[in-house]
Short mmCIF file of C-alpha atoms in Angstrom, two decimals:
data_model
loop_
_atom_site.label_atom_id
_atom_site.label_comp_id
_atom_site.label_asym_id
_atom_site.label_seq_id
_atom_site.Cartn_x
_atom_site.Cartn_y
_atom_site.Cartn_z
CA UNK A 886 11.79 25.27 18.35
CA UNK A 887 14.13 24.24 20.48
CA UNK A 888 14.27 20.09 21.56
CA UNK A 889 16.18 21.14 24.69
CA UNK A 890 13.44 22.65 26.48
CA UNK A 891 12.21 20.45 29.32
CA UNK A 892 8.55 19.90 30.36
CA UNK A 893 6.84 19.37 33.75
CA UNK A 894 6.85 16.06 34.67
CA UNK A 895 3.35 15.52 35.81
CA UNK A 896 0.24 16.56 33.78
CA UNK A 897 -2.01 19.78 34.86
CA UNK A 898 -5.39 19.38 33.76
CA UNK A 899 -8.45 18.63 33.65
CA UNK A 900 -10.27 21.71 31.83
CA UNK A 901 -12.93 22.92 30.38
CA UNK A 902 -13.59 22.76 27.22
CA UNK A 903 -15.34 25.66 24.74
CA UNK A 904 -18.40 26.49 23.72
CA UNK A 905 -19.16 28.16 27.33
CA UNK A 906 -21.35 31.23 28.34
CA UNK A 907 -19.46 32.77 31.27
CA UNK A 908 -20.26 36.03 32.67
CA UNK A 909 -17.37 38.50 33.14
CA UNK A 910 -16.78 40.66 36.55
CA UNK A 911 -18.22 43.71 34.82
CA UNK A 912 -21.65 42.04 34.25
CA UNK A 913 -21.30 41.30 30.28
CA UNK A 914 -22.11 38.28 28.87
CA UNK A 915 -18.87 36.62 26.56
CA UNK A 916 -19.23 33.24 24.37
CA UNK A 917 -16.34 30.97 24.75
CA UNK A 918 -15.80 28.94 21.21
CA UNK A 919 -13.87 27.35 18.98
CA UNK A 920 -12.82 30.00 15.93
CA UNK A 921 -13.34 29.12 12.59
CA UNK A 922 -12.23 30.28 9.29
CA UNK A 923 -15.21 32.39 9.61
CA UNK A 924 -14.25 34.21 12.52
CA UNK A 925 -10.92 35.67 10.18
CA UNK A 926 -12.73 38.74 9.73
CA UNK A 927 -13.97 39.39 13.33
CA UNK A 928 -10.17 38.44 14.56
CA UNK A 929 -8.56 41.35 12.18
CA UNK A 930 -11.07 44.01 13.46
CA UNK A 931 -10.01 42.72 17.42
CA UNK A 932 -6.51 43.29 15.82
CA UNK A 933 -6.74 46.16 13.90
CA UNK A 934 -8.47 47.79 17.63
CA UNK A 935 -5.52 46.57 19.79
CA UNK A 936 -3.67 49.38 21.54
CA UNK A 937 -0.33 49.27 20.12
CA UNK A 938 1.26 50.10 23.32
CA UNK A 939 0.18 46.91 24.67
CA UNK A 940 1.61 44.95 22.15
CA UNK A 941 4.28 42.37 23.30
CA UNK A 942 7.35 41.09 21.58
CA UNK A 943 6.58 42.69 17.73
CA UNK A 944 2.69 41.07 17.76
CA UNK A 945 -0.01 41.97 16.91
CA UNK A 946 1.90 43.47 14.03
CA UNK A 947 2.23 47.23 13.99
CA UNK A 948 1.83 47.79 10.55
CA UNK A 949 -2.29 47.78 9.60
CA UNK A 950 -1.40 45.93 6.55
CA UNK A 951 0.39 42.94 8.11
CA UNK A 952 -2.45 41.66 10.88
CA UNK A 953 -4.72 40.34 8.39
CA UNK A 954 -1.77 37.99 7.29
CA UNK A 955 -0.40 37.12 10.43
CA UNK A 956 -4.06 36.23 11.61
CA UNK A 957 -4.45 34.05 8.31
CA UNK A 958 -1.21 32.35 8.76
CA UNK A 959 -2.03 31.48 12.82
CA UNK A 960 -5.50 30.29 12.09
CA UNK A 961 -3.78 28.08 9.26
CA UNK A 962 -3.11 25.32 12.12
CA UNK A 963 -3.55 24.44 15.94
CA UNK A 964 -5.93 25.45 18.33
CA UNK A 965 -8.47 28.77 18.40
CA UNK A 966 -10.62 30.23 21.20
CA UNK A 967 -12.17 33.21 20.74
CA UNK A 968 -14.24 35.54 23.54
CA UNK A 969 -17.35 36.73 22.21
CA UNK A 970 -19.45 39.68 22.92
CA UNK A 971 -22.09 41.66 21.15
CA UNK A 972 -21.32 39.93 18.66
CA UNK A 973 -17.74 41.63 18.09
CA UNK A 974 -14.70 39.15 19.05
CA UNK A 975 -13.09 40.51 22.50
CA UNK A 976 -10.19 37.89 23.10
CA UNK A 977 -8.64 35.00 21.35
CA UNK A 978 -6.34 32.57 22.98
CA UNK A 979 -4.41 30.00 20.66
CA UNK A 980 -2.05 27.24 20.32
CA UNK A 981 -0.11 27.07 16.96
CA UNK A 982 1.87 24.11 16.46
CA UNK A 983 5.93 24.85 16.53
CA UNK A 984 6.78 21.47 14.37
CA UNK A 985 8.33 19.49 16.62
CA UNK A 986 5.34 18.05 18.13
CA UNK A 987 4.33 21.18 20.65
CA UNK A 988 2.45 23.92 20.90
CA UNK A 989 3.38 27.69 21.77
CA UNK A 990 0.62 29.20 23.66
CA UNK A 991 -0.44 33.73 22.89
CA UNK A 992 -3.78 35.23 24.17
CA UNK A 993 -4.76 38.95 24.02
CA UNK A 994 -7.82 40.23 25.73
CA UNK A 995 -9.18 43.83 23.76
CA UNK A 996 -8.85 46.95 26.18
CA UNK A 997 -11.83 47.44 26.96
CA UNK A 998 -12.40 43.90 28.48
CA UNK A 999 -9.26 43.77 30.12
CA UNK A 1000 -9.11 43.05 34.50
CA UNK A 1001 -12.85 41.14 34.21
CA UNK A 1002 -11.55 37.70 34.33
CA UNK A 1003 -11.78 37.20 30.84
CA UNK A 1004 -8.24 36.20 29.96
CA UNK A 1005 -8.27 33.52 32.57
CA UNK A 1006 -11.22 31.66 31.36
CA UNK A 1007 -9.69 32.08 27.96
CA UNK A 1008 -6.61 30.54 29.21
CA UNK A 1009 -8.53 27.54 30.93
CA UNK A 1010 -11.13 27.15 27.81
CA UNK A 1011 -8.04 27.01 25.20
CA UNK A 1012 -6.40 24.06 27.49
CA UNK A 1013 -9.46 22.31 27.66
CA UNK A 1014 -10.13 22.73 23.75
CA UNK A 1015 -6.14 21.39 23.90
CA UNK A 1016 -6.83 18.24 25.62
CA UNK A 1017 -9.84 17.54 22.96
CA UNK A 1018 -7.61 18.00 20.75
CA UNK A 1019 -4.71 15.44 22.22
CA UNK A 1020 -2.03 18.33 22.42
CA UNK A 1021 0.42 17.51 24.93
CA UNK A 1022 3.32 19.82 25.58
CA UNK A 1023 3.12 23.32 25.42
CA UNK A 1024 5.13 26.59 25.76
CA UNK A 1025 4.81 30.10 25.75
CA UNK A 1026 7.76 32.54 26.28
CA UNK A 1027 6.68 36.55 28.05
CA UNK A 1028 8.74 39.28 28.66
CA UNK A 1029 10.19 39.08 32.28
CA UNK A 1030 8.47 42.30 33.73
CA UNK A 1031 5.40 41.03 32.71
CA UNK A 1032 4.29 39.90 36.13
CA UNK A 1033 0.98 40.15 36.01
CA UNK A 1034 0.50 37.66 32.76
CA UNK A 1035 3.08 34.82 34.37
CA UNK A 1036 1.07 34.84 37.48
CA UNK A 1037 -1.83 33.88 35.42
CA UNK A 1038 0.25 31.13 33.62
CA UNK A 1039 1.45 29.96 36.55
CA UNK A 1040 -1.63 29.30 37.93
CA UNK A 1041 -3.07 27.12 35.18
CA UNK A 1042 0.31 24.69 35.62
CA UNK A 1043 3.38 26.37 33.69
CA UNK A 1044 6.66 26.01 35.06
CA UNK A 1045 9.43 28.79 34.31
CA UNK A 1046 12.19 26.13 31.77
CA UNK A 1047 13.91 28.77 31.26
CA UNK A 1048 14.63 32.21 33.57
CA UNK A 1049 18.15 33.14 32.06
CA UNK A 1050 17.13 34.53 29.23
CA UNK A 1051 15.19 38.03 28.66
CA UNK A 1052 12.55 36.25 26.87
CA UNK A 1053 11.41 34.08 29.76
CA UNK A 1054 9.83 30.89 28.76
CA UNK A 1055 7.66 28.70 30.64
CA UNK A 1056 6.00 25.36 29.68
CA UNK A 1057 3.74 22.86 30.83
CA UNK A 1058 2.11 19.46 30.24
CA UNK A 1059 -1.55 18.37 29.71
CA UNK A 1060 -3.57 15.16 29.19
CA UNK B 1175 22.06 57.79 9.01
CA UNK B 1176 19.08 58.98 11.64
CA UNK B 1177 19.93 57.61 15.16
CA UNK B 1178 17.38 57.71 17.96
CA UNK B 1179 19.22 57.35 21.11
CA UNK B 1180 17.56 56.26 24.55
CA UNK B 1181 19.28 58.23 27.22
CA UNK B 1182 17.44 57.74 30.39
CA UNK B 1183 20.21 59.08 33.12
CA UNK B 1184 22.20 56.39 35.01
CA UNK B 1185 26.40 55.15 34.42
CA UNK B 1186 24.78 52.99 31.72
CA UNK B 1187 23.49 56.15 29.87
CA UNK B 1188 26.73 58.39 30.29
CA UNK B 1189 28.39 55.04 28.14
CA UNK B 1190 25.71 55.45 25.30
CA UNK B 1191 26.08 59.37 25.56
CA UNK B 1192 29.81 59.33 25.22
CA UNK B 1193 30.02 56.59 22.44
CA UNK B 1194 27.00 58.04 20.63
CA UNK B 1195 28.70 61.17 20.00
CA UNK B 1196 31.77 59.74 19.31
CA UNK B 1197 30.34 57.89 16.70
CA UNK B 1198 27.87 60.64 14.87
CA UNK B 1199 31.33 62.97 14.73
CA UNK B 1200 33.13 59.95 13.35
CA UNK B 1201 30.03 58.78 11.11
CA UNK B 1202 28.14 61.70 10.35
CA UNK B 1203 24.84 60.29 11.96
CA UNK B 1204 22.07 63.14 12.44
CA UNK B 1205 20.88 62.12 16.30
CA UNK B 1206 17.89 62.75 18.40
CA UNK B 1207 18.21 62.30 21.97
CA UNK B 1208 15.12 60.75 23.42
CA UNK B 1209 15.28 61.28 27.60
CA UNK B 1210 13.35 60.18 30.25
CA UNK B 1211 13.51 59.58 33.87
CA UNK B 1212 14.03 55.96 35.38
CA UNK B 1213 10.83 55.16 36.83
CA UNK B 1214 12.61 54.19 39.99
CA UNK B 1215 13.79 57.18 40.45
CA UNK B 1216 17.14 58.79 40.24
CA UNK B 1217 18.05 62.15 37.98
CA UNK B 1218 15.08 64.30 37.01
CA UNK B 1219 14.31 65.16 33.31
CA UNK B 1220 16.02 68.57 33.74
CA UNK B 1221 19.16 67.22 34.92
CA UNK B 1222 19.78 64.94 32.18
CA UNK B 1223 18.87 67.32 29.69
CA UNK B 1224 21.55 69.63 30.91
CA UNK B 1225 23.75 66.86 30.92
CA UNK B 1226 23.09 65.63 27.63
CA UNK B 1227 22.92 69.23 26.18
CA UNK B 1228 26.45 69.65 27.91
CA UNK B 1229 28.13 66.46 26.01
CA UNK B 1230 26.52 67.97 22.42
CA UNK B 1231 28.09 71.62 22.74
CA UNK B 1232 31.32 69.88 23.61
CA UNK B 1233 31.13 67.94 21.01
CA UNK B 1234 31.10 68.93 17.04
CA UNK B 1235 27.84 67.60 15.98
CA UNK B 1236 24.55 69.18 16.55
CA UNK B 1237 21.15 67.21 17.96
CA UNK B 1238 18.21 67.42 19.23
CA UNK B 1239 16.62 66.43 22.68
CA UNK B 1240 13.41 65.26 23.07
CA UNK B 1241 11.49 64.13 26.34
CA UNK B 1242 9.97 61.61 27.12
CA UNK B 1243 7.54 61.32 29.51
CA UNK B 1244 5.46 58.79 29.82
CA UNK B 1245 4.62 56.01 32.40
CA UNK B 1246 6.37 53.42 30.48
CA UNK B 1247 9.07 55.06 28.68
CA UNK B 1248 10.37 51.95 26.34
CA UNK B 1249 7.40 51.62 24.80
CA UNK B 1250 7.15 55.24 24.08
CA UNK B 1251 10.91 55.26 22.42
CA UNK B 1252 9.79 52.19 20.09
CA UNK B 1253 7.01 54.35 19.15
CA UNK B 1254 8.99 57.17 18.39
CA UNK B 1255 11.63 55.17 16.42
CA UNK B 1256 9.02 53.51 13.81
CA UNK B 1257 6.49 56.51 14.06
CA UNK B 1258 9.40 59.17 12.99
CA UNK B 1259 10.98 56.66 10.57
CA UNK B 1260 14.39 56.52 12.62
CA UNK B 1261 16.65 54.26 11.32
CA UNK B 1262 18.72 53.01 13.95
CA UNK B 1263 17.90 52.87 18.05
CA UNK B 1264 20.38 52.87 20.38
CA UNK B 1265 20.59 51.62 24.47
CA UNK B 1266 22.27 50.84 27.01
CA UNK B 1267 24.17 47.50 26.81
CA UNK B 1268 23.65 46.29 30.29
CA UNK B 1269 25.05 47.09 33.35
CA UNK B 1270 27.07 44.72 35.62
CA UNK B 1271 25.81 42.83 38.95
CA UNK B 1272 28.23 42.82 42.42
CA UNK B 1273 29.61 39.76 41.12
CA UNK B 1274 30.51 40.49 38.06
CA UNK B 1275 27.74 39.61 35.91
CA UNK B 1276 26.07 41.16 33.57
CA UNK B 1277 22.25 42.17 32.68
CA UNK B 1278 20.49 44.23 30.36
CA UNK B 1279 17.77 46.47 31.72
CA UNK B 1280 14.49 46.76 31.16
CA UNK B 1281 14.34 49.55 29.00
CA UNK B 1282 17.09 47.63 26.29
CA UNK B 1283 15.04 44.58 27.08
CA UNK B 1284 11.97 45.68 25.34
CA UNK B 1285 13.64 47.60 22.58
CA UNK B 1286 15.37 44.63 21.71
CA UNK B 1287 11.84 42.52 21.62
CA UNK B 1288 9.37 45.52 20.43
CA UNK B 1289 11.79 47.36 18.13
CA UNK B 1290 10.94 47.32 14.53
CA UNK B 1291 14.37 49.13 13.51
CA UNK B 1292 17.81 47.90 14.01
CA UNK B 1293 19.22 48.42 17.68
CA UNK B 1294 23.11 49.16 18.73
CA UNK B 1295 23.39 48.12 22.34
CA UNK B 1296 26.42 50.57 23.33
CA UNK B 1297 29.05 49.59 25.81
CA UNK C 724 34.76 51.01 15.25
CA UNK C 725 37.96 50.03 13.91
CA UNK C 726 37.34 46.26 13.06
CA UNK C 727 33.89 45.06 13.33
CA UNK C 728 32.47 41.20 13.16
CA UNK C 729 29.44 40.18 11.62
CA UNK C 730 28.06 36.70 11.83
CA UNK C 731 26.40 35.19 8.91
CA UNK C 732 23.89 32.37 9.02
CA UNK C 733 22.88 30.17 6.26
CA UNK C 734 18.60 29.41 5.89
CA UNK C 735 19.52 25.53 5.20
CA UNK C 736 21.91 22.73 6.82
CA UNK C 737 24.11 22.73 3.88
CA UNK C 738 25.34 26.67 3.56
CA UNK C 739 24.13 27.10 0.22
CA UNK C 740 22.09 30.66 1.15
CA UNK C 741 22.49 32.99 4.02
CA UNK C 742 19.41 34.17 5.49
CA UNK C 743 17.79 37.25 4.41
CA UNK C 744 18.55 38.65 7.71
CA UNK C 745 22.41 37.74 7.17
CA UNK C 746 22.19 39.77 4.15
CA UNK C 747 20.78 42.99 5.60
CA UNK C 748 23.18 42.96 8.33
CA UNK C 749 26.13 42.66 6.12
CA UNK C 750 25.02 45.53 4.41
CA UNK C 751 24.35 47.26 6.81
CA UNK C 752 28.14 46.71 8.54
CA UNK C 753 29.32 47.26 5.37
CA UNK C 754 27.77 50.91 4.64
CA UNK C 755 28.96 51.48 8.12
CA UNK C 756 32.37 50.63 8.06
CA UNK C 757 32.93 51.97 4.99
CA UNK C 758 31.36 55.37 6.23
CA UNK C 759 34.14 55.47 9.15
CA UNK C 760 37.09 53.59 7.26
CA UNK C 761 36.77 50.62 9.23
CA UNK C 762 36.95 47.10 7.98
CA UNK C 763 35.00 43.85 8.37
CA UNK C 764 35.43 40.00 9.30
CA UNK C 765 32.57 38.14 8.01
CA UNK C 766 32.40 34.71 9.81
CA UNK C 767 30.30 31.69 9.50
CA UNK C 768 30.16 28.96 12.00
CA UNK C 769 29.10 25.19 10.81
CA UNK C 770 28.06 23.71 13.54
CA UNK C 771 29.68 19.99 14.81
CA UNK C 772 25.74 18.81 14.43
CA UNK C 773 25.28 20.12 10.49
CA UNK C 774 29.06 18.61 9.92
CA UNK C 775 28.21 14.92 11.06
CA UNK C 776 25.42 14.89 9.36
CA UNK C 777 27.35 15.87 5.73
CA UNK C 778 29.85 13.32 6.96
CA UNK C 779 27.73 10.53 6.80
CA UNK C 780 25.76 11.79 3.95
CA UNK C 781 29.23 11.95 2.06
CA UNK C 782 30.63 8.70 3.17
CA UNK C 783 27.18 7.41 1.60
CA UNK C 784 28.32 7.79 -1.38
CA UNK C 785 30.86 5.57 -1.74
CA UNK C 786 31.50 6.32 -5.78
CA UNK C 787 31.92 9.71 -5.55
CA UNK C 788 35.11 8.98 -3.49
CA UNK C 789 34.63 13.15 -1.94
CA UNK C 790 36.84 13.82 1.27
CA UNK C 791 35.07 15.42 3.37
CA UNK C 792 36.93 16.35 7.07
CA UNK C 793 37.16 19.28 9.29
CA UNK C 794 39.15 20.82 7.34
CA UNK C 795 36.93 20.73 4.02
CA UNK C 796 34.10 21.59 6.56
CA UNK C 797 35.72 24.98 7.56
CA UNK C 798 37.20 26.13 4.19
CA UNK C 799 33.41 25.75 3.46
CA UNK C 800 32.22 27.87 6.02
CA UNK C 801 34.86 30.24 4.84
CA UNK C 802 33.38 30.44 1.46
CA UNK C 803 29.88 30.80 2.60
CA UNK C 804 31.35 33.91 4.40
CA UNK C 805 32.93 35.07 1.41
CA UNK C 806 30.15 34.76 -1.14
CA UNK C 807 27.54 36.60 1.04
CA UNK C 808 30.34 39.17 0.93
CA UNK C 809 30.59 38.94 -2.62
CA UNK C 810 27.11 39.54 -3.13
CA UNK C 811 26.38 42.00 -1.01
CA UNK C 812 29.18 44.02 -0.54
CA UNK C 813 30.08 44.60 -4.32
CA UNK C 814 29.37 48.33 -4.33
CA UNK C 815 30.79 48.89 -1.35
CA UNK C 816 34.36 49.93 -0.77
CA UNK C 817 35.09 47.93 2.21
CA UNK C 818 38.04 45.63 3.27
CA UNK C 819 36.60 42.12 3.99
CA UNK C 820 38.25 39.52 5.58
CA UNK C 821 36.17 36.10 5.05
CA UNK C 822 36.93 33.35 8.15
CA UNK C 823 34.88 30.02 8.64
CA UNK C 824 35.23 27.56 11.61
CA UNK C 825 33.94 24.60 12.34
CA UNK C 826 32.10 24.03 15.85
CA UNK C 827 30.54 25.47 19.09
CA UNK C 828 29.15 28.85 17.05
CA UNK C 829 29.14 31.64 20.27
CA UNK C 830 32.76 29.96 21.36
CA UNK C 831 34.20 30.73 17.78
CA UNK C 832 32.79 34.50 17.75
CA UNK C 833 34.60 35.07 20.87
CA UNK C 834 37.56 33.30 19.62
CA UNK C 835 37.26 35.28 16.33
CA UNK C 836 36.48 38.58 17.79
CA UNK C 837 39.69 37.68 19.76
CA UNK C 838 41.87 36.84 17.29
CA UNK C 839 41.31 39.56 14.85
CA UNK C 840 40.48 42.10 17.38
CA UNK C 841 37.28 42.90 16.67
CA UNK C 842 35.49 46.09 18.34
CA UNK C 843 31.92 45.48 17.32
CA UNK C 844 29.90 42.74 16.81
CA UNK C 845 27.08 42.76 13.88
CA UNK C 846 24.56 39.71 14.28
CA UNK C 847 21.06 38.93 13.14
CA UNK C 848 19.14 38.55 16.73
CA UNK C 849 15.82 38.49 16.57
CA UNK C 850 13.62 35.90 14.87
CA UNK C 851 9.67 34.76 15.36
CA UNK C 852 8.08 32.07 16.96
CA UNK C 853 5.03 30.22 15.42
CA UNK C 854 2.67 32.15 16.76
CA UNK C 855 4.81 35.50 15.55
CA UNK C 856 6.25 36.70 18.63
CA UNK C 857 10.11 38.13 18.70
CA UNK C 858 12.19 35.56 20.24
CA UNK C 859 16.06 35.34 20.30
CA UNK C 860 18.12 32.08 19.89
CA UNK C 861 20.31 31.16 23.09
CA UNK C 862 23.34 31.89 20.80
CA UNK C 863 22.30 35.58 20.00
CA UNK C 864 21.38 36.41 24.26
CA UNK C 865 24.62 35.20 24.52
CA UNK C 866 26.32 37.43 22.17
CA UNK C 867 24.34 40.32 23.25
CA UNK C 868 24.88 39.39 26.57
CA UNK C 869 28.95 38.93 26.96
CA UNK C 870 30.37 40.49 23.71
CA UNK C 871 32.62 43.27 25.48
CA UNK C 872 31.74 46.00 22.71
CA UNK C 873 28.85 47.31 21.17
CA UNK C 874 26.95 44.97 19.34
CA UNK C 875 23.89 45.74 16.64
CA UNK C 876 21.42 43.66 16.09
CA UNK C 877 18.34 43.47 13.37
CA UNK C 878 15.15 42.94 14.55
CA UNK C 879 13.94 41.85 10.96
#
């Protein structure tokens, strides 16, 4: 996106690495993996039962019709986790390639499986699928009242590049 | 053209009132005035719907005022704006720090980012 | 809104065609302006980057013996200004002034909005990251940030 963006120097990492079982703080059961082109289907319905107030900077799309081609066009490259549970899909985590050699970083966590820890093993699951799959650099920009979501980056190793800006960006290095 | 303007009662919102107005007489626009209280605190609903109600009878056009009121009030106006097919939303343009420099707020933040329709930061 | 400014972009390195986004918000200043009586400057900045790089394309190519200096380099910008005008303005009836310059592109909208005293600013902010999310370029927070008037932005 942009080649002036600057990385942390020193690597954060090691982690682990999808498939996982992990049980959530509210008792359920959630399957950590890899997506596929199978899971397309199971993505759009996660999508399609997002609650639109909680959507952040224009995604998931607003408009019904436009999720099952954004989801298309995201899986089309990069890296997919996806939370699992009852066999509907309950998070997905993902690092699409920006083509100049990095990777911007999104996750959403459903509703209804939201504060049980979820997002964070996401998070940690979708590095460690990252480092199998020799990405390096990675950013993510979040909206700058979004506290609660760049405590959680922070913790995993991102740095703040760039705080001047009302689309805060923060980035970090793996391997 | 249907404006949807975010009034939500501080010096930054008496700008967007003024130059709203100024424009629908000079443009013709059909507005809506969308109000809500800064969740910080500061005017009540009822005082800046007297205030904005004040500005329209002085003024020729006629609008309408709708409340908002709702825990997060930016995302509500977004909503508004695509749900009621608006086709223009207008904020606040920022507001100025002690020394001078200037900062949008939170509210024109996420309309900027969230916003489906075009947005006229006034100033 | 006496005098506004929009800023066209072009979608390639050479100006050959605006952006869709450039389009739209011409349009859209132009139905405006035209509603209040108010006229437009349409600018286009090439940037020092996308004009060293034509440079030493040009100079390539020895037997085509082109010129190609600062000079060419903003009348060009000009008339990438003018024909997004041309195209998309041609209904409207709306006084267009085309300019083009040749550099540093948020320095030259102040310097623009400056010189032909300019009251609003018309720009195409918002645009979307791989992964889909609305981001804005450091040039557009800039503009939105420090122009001193109103300034509209699509979020297309």
């Amino acid at each position: 996106m942009n080649n002036a963006r600057e990385y942390p120097s020193t690597d954060a990492g090691p982690f682990p690495a999808p498939p996982a079982t992990i049980e959530d703080r509210a008792g359920r059961t959630v399957e950590l993996e890899l997506a596929t082109t199978e899971t397309l289907d199971g993505l759009v319905e996660m999508y399609d039962a997002f609650d639109p107030a909680q959507r952040a900077q224009g995604i998931p799309p607003s408009d019904p019709e436009r999720i099952k081609p954004w989801v298309a066009t995201i899986l089309d490259g990069g890296v997919h986790v996806i939370a699992r549970h009852d066999q509907s899909v309950s998070g997905h985590a993902m690092l699409v390639p920006d083509g100049g050699g990095a990777f911007e970083l999104a996750i959403f966590v459903l509703q209804s499986y939201q504060g049980a820890g979820i997002g964070r093993q996401l998070l940690e699951h979708l590095l460690g699928a990252g480092e199998a799959a020799s990405v390096e650099r990675i950013w993510l920009t979040v909206e700058r009242w979004n506290t609660p979501a760049m405590e959680l980056y922070r913790s995993v190793g991102f740095e703040t590049v760039r705080a001047d800006r009302f689309d805060l960006e923060m980035a970090m290095s793996i391997q | 053209m249907r404006v949807l303007v975010g009034i939500e009662g501080s010096d930054e919102s008496d700008v967007v009132l003024r130059n709203a107005i100024a424009r629908a007489e000079e443009a013709g626009d059909s507005l809506t005035f969308a109000i809500f209280a800064k969740p910080e605190g500061g005017q009540d609903l009822d005082t800046i719907e007297a205030i904005v109600s004040a500005a329209i009878e002085e003024s020729s056009i006629d609008a309408i005022i709708t409340r908002i009121d709702d825990r997060d009030p930016a995302s509500e106006l977004v909503a508004i704006a695509e749900r009621e097919g608006f086709e223009q939303l207008v904020v606040g343009g920022g507001r100025d720090t002690p020394l001078g420099k200037r900062y949008l707020g939170r509210i024109t933040e996420f309309v900027l980012l969230n916003a489906e329709v075009t947005v006229r930061l006034e100033r | 809104m006496k005098r506004a400014l929009v800023v066209v972009e072009a979608a390639d390195h050479v100006d050959v065609h605006p952006t869709e986004g450039s389009k739209e918000i011409t349009k859209l200043a132009g139905e405006l302006a035209a509603g209040v009586g108010a006229e437009l400057v349409i600018m286009h900045v090439t940037t020092e980057q996308d004009y060293q790089d034509r440079h030493r394309q040009l100079s390539s190519m020895e037997e085509l013996d082109v010129e190609y200096d600062v000079d060419t380099a903003a009348r060009g910008a000009r008339q990438f200004a003018a024909n997004v005008a041309n195209e998309v303005l041609a209904d409207i009836d709306v006084e267009v002034t085309p300019v083009g310059r040749l550099g540093e592109i948020t320095e030259k909208v102040y310097s623009v909005a400056e010189e032909f005293e300019c009251d609003h600013l018309f720009i195409t902010g918002r645009r979307r990251s791989p992964a889909g999310k609305a981001i804005f370029g450091d040039v557009a927070q800039s503009l939105i940030l420090n122009f001193e008037g109103p300034v509209t932005v699509t979020t297309a």
